Coordinates of C-alpha atoms in Angstrom, one line a residue:
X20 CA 0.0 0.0 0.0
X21 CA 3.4 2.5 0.7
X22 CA 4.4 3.8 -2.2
X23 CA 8.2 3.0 -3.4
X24 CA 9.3 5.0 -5.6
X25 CA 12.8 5.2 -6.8
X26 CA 14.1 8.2 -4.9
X27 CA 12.9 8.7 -1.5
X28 CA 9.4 10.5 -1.3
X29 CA 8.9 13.5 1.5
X30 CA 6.6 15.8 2.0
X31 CA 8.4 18.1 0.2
X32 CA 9.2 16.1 -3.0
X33 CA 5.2 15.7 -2.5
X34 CA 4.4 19.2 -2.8
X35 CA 6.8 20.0 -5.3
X36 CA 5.7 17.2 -7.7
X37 CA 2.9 19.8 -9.4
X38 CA -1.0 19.6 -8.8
X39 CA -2.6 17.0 -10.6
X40 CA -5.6 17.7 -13.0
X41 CA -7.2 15.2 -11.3
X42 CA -7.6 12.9 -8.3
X43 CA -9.2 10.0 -6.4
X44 CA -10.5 12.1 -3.5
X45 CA -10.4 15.7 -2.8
X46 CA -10.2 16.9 0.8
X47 CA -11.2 20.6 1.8
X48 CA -9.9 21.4 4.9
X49 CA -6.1 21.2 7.1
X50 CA -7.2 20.3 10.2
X51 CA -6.9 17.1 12.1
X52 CA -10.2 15.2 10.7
X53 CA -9.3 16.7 6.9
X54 CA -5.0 15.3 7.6
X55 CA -6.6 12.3 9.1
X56 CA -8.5 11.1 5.8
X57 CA -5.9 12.1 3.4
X58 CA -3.3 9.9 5.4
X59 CA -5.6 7.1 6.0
X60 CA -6.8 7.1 1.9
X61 CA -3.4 7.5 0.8
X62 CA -2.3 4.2 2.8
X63 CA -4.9 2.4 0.9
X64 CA -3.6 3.8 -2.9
X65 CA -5.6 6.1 -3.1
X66 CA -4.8 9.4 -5.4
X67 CA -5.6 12.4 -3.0
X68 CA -5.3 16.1 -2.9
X69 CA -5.8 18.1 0.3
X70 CA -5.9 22.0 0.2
X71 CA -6.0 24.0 3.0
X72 CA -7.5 28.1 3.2
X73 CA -4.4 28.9 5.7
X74 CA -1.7 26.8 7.2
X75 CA -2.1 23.2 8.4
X76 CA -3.5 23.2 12.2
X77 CA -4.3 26.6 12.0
X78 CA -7.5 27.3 13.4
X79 CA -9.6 24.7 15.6
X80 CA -7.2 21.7 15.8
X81 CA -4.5 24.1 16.7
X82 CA -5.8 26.0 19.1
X83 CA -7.4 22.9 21.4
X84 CA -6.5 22.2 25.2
X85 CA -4.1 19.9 23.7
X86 CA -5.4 16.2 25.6
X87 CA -5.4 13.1 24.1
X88 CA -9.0 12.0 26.5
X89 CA -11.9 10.1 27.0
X90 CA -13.6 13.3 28.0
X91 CA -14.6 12.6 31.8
X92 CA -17.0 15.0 32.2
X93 CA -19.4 13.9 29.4
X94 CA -20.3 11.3 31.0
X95 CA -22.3 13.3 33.0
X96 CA -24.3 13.3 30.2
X97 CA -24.3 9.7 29.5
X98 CA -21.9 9.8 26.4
X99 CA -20.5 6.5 27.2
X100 CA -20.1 5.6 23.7
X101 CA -18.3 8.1 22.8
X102 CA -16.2 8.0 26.0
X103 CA -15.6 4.5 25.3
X104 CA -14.2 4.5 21.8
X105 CA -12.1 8.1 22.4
X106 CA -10.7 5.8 25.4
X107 CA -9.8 3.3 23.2
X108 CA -8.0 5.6 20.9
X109 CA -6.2 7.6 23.6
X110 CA -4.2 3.9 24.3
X111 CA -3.4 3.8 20.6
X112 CA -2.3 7.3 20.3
X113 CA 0.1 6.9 22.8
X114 CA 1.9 4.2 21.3
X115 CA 1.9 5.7 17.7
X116 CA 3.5 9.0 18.2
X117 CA 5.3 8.9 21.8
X118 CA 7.4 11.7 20.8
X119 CA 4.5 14.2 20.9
X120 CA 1.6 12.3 22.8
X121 CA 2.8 11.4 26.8
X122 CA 0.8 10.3 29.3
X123 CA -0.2 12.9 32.1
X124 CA -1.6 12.7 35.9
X125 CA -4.6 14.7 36.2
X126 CA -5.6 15.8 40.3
X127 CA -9.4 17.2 40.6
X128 CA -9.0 19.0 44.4
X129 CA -12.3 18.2 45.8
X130 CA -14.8 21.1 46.5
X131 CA -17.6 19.6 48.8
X132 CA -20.0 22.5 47.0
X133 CA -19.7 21.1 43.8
X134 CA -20.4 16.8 43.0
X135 CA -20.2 14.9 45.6
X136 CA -17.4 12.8 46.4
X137 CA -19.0 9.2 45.2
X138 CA -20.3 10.8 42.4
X139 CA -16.7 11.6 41.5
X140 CA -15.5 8.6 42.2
X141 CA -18.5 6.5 40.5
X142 CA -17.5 8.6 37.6
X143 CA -13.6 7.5 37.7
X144 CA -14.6 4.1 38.1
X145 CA -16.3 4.2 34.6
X146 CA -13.5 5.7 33.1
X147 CA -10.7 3.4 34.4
X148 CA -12.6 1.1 33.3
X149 CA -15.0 1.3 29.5
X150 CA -11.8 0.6 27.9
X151 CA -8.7 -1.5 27.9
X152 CA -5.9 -0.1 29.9
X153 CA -2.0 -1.3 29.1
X154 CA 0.1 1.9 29.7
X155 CA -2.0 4.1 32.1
X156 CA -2.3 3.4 35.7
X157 CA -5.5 4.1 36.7
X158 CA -7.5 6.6 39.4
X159 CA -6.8 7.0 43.3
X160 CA -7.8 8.9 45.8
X161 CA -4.7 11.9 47.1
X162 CA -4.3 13.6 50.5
X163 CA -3.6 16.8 49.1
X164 CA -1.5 18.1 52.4
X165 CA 1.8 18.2 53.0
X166 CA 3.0 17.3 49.5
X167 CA 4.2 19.4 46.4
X168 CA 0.9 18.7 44.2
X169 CA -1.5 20.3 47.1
X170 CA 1.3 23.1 47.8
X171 CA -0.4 25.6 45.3
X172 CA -3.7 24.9 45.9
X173 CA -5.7 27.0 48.8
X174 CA -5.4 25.0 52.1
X175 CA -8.9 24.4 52.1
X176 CA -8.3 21.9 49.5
X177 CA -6.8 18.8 51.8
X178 CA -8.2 15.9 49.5
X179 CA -8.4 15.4 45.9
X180 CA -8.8 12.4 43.1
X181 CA -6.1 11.9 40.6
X182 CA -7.0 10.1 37.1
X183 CA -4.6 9.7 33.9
X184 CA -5.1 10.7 30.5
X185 CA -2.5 12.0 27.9
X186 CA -1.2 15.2 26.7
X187 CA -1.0 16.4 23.0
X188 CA 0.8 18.6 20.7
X189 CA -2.0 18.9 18.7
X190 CA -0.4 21.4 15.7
X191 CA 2.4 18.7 15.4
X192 CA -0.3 15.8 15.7
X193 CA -1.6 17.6 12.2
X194 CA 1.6 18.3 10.6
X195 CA 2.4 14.7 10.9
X196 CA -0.5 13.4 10.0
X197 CA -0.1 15.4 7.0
X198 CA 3.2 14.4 6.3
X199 CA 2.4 11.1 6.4
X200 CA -0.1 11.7 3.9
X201 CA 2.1 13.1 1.5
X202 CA 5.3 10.5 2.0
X203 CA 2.2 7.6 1.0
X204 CA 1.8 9.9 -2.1
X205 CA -1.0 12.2 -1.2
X206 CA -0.9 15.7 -2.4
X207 CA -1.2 18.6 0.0
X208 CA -1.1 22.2 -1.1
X209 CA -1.6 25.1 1.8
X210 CA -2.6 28.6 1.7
X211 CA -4.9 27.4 -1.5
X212 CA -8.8 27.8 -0.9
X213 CA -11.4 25.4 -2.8
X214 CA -13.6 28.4 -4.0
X215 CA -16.0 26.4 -6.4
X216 CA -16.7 22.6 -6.7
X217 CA -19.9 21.8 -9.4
X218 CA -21.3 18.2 -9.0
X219 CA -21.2 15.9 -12.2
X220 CA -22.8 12.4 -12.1
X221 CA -19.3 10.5 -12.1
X222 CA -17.0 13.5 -11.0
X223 CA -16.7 16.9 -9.1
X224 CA -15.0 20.0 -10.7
X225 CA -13.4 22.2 -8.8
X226 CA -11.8 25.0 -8.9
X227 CA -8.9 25.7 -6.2
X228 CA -7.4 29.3 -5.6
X229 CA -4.3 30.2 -4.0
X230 CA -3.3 33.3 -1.4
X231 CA -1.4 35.3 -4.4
X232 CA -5.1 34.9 -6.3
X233 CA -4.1 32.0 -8.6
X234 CA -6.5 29.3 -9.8
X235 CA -5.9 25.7 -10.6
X236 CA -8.6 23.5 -12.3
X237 CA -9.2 19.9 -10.7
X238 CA -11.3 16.6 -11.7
X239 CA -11.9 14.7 -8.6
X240 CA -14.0 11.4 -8.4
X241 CA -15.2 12.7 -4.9
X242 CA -15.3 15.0 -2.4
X243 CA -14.3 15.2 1.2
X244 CA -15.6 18.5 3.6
X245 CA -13.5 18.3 6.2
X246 CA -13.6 22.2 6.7
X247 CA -14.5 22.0 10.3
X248 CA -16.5 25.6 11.9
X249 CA -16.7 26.5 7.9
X250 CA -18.3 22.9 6.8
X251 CA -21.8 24.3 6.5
X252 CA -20.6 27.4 4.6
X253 CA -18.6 25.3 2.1
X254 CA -21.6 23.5 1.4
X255 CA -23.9 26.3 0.7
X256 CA -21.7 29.1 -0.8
X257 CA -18.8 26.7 -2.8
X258 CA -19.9 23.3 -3.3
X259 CA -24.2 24.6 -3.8
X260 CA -25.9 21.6 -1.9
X261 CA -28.0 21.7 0.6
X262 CA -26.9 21.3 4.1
X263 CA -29.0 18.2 5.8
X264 CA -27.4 18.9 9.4
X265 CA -26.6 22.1 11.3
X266 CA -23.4 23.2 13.6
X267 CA -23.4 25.2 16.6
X268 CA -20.2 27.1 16.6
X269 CA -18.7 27.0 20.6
X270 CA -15.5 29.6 21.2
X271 CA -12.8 27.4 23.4
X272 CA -10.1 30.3 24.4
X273 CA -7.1 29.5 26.6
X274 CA -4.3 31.6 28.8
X275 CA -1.2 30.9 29.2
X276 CA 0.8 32.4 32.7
X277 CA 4.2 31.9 33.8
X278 CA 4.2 28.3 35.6
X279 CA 2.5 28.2 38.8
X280 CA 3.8 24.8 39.9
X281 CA 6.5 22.9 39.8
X282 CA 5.7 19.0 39.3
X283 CA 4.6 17.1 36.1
X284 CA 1.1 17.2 37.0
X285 CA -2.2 18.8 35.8
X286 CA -5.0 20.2 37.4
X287 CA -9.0 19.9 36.5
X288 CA -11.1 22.5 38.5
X289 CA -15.1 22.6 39.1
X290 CA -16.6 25.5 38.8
X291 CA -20.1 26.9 39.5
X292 CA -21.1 27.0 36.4
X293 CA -20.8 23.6 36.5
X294 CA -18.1 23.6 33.8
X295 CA -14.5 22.8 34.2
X296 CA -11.1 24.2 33.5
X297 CA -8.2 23.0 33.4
X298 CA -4.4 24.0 34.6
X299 CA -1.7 22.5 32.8
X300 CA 2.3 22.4 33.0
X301 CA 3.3 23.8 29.6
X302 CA 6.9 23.9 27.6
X303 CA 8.1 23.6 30.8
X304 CA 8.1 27.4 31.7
X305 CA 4.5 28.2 31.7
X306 CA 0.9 26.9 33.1
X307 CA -2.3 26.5 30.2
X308 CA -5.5 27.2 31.7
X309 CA -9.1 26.6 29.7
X310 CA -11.0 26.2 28.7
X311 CA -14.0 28.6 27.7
X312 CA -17.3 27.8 26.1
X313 CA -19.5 30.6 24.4
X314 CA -21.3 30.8 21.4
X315 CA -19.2 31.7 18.6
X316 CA -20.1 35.5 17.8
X317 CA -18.6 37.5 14.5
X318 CA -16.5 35.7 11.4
X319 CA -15.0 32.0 11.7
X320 CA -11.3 33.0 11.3
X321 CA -11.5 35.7 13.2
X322 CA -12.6 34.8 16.7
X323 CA -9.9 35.1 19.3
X324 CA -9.8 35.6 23.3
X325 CA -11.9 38.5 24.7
X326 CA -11.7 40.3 28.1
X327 CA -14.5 38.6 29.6
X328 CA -13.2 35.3 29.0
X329 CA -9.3 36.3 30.4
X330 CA -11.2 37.4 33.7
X331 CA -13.2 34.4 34.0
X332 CA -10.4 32.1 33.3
X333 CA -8.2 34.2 35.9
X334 CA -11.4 34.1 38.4
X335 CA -12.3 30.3 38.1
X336 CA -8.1 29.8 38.6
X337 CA -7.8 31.4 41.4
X338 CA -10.6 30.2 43.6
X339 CA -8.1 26.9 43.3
X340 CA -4.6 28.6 43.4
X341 CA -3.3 30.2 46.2
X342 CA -1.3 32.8 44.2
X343 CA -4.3 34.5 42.4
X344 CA -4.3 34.6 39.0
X345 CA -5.0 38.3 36.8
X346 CA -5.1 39.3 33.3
X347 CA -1.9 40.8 33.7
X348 CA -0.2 37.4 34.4
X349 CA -1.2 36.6 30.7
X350 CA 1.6 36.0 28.3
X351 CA -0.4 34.3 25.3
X352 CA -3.6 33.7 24.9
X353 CA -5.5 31.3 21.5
X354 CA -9.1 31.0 20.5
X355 CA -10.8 27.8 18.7
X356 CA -14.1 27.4 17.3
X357 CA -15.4 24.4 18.1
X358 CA -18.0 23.1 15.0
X359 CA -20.3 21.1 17.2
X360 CA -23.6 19.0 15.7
X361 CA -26.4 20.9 17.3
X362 CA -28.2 18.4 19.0
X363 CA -30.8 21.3 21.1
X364 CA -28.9 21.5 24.3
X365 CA -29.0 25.3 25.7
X366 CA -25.8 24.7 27.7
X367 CA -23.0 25.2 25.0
X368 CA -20.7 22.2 27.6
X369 CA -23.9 19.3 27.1
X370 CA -23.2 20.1 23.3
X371 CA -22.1 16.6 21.6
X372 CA -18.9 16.3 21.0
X373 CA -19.2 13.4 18.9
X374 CA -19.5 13.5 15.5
X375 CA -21.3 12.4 12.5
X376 CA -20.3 11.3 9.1
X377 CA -22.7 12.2 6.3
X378 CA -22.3 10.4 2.8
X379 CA -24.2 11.7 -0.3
X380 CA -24.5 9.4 -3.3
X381 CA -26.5 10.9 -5.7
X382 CA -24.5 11.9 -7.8
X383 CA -20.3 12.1 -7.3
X384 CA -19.7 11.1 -3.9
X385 CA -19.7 14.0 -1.0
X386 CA -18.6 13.1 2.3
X387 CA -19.3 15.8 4.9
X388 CA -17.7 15.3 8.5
X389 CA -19.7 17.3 11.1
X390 CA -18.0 17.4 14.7
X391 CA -15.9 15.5 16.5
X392 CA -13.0 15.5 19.1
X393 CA -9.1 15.6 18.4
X394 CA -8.5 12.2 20.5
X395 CA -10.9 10.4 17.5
X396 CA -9.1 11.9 14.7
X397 CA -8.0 8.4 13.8
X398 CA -11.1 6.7 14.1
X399 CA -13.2 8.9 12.7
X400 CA -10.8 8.6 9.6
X401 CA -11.3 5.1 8.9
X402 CA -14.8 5.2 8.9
X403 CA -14.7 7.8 6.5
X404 CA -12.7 5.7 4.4
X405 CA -14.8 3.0 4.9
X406 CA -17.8 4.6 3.9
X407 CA -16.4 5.9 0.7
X408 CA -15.1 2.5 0.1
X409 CA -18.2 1.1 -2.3
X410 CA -18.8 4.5 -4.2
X411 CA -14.9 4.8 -5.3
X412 CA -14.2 1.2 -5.3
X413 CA -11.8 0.8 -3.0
X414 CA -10.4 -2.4 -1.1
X415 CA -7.8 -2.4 0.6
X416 CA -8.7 -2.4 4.6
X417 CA -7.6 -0.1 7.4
X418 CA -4.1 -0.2 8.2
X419 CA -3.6 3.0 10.3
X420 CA -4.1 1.5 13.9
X421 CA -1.2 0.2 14.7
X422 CA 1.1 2.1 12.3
X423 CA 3.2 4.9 14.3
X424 CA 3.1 8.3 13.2
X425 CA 6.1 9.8 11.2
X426 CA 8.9 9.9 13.9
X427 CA 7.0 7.4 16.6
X428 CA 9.1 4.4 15.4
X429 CA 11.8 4.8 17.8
X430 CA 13.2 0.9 17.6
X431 CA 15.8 2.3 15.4
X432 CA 17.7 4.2 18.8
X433 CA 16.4 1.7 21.3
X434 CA 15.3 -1.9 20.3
X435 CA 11.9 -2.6 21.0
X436 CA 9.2 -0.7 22.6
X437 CA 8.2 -0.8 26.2
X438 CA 6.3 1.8 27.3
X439 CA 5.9 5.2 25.0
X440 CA 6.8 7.6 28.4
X441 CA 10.1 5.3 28.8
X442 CA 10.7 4.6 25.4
X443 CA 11.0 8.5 24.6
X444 CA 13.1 8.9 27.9
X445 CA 15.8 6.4 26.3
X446 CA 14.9 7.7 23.1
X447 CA 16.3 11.2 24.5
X448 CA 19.4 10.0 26.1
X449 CA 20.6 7.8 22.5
X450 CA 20.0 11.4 20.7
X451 CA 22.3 12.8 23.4
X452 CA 24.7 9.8 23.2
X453 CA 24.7 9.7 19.1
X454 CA 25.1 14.0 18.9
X455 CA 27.2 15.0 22.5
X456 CA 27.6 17.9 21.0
X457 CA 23.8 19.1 20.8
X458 CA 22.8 21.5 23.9
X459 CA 20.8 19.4 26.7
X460 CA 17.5 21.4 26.3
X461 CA 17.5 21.5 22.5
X462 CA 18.3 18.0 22.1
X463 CA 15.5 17.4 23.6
X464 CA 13.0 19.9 22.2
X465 CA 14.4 18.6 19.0
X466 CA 13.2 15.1 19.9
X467 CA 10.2 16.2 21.3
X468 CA 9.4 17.6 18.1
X469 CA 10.5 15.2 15.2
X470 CA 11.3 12.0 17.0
X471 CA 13.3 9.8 14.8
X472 CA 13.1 11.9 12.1
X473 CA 15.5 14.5 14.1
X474 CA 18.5 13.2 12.1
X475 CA 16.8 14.4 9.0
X476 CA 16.7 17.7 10.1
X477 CA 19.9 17.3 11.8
X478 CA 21.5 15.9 8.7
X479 CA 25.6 15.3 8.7
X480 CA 26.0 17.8 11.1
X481 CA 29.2 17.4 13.9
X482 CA 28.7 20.7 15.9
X483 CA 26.6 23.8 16.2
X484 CA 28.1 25.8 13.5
X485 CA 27.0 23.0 10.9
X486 CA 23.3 23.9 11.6
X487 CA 23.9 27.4 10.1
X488 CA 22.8 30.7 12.3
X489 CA 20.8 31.0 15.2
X490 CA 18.3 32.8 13.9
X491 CA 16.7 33.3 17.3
X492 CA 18.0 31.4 20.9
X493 CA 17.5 28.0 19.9
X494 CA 16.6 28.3 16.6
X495 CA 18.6 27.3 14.1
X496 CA 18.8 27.6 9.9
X497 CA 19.0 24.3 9.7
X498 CA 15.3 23.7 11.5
X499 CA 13.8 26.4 9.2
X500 CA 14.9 24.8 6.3
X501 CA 13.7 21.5 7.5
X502 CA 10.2 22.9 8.6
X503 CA 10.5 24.7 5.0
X504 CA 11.4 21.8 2.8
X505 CA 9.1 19.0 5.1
X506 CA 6.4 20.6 6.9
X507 CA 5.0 23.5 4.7
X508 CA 5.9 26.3 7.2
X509 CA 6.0 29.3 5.1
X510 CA 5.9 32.5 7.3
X511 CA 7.3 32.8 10.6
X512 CA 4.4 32.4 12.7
X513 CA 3.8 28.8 11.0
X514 CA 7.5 28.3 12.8
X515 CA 7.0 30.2 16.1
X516 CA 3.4 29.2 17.0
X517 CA 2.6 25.8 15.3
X518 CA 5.2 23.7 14.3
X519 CA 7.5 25.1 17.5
X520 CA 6.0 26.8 20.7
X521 CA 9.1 29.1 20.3
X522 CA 7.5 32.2 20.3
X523 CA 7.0 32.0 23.8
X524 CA 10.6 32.0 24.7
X525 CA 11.5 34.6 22.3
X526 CA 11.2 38.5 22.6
X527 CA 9.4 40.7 19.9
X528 CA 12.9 41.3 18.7
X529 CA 13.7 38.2 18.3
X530 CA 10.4 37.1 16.9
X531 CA 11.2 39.9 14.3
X532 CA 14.5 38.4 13.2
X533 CA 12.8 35.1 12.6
X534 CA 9.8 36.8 10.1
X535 CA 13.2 39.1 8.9
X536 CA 15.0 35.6 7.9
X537 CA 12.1 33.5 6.6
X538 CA 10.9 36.7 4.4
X539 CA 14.4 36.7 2.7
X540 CA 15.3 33.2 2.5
X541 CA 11.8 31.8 1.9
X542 CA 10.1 32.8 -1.6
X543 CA 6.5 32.9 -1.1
X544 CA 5.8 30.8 -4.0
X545 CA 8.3 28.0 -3.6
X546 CA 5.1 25.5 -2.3
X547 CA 2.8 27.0 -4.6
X548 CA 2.2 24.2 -6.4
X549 CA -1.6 24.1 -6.7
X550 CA -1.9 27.2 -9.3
X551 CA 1.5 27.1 -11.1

């Protein structure tokens, strides 16, 4: 099913190969669901083209609370399903990309006002056990005195519940899916919006424009919306069908503070809304906390934190924290629009968050995804794939659930895999065996980041100097290029804020001299490929 071609095949090769005039499978949309499909169809031989508005990861599946989770709380409202199978796939996401998924402890301080204790720990019971457990240990009760995970809680806080579940970087998840995608022979073309697609009985035509205003004319045998908060707008205003189901866009902002604790753990706080947030160690220097729900008000791409949302995120905080929490802690801040079915519910958190795949045979296949979760990116992907199957005549099966993520296949550095947390802790220490000469703290971003692909970007390299200029601390030529070349990244922000978290460490200035290198070293056209 992997292609083999006679020179090795990248993402970059990929994008440079020229848009096709036609294609298998089209996919609008570069978020997780949209990478997901391409990757999974492209396993099975299929020809596919993904295009993407913006950058990959760029608006919802960028901008999440980044966990890889059953989703405790819905089961409050008897999503046990759904809990069951994002369970499921939390366990298999572990193991396929432990350089960027890690499992993570999660301690809910109990607040007598709020659910009762056995209704807490009915609710852990379910969720240690609806689904197989091999590398997370599971719930327990936690005197929350004395020790260094109750130290910056409140003192009225003196017992808690801890649970696992697993952290995320959910840009990078999309980048590699992505990549994948494109190293099994899809084609995936950024910054390049599908503005027209007319239905034929045997074949969509579309018509595909890039960011400079360029259009590129495209047969496909059918059609994949995958455009997440903007899936019901595709339909109506580019592809002209109807739209059978309807999406209640929910705003999920996040702040990020200089780190209020110490230890590897994460917080879940109840609130009296009856929502949650959560507070979360983050690139090691900082605490996340989110997230919000509200009603999406004002343009898709351009909804972003407001004031009222900082202050009740600071508020809800620091009724948990005993070092209070204010706006002017905040030294980032990111907005998502959730596209959730709207099943009814007036409370924007009993929402669905499951999602619901709608196939159109009437004439050219459609296939619209509505909803969903980032932990069932994978699932959701193959039963996509599997309901196209008949209508495009496909048949090979599903191959993506055991199959690592590019850069998860670490038995190359240290034999077999045990464990994905230990696995990338000796994966760490044969990078800093194999390169001595790479800093402590980037050698391990670095393998954070790219996994086994890290010698790739780190090429023949013997010292410092051979990965060109530091564009910015920690930053060197030799990453942009890579990130260039492999990954898409064409401004600096796709660097800084995506693909890295590096904008966090550096100052304006510095931020400056990374847009400053990648303006003159990057043309703007070099991955327009769709409209040349």
């Amino acid at each position: 099913m992997t292609r083999t071609p006679e020179v090795p095949f990248t993402a970059a090769t990929a994008n440079r190969a020229g848009m096709p005039k036609d294609c298998d499978v089209l996919i609008v949309g570069g978020g997780v669901n949209g990478v997901g499909i391409a990757r999974d169809l492209a396993g099975r031989g299929q020809r596919v083209v993904l295009c993407e508005q913006d950058d990959l990861a760029s608006h919802t599946s960028g901008a999440s609370t980044k966990l890889i989770h059953g989703g405790l709380r819905y089961l409050e409202y008897y999503e046990f399903g759904m809990v069951r199978k994002s369970l499921i796939e939390r366990e298999l996401l572990l193991r396929c990309a432990p350089h960027i998924i890690w499992p993570m402890r999660f301690v809910m301080p109990h607040n007598p006002s709020m659910r009762p204790a056995w209704m807490i720990r009915a609710g852990l019971f379910l969720y240690d056990h609806l689904a197989r457990r091999e590398v997370l240990p599971g719930s327990c009760a936690m005197d929350l005195r004395g020790g260094p995970i109750g130290a910056p809680l409140k003192k009225q806080f003196t017992k808690g519940f801890v649970y696992s579940d697993g952290w995320v970087d959910d840009a990078r998840l999309v980048v590699l899916n992505a990549v994948d995608a494109a190293e099994h022979g899809a084609t995936v073309v950024t910054r390049c919006a599908c503005v027209d697609a007319r239905r034929e009985a045997k074949a969509w035509r579309v018509t595909l424009r890039s960011d400079s205003g360029a259009t590129h004319m495209l047969s496909a045998r059918a059609l994949v919306n995958a455009a997440g908060p903007w899936a019901a707008q595709f339909l109506a205003e580019h592809a002209h069908v109807p739209q059978k189901k309807s999406l209640r866009l929910v705003k999920g902002s996040h702040i990020v503070v200089r780190k209020l604790f110490d230890h590897d753990h994460a917080y879940i706080f109840q609130n009296p809304d009856k929502r949650i947030i959560f507070g979360i160690p983050f690139q090691g220097e900082f605490t996340l906390i989110g997230t919000t729900e509200v009603d999406l008000r004002g343009p898709i791409g351009q909804a972003g934190i407001d004031g009222s949302e900082i202050a009740y995120l600071c508020e809800q905080a620091s009724r948990y924290f005993e070092r209070p929490v204010v706006p002017a802690d905040v030294v980032w801040s990111f907005a998502g629009v959730r596209p959730l079915l709207d099943d009814g519910s007036g409370n924007a958190s009993a929402v669905t968050r499951d999602y619901f795949l709608d196939l159109d045979t009437t004439q050219a296949p459609l296939l619209t995804v509505w909803g969903g979760k980032l932990t069932a990116f994978r699932k959701l992907a193959e039963e996509a794939v599997d309901l196209l199957a008949a209508p495009i005549g496909l048949a090979q099966p599903a191959w993506t659930e055991r199959a690592p993520l590019p850069g998860g296949d670490l038995s190359a550095w240290i034999g077999a895999a045990q464990r994905p947390d230990t696995d990338f802790e000796r994966f760490v220490l044969a990078l800093q065996a194999r390169h001595a000469w790479l800093p402590a703290a980037l050698a391990r971003r670095l393998a954070r980041g790219y996994g086994s692909r890290v010698d790739l970007l780190l090429g023949p390299a013997q010292d410092l100097a051979a990965l060109g200029a530091e564009v910015a601390p920690g930053l060197f030529e030799a990453e942009l290029h890579y990130l260039h070349r492999h990954e898409w990244a064409r401004h600096a922000d796709d660097v800084l804020w995506r693909r890295t978290k590096l904008g966090l460490f550096h100052s304006a200035a510095q931020r400056a001299a990374v847009a400053d290198w990648c303006h003159a070293h990057w043309d703007a056209q070099s991955l327009e490929t769709a409209c040349s």
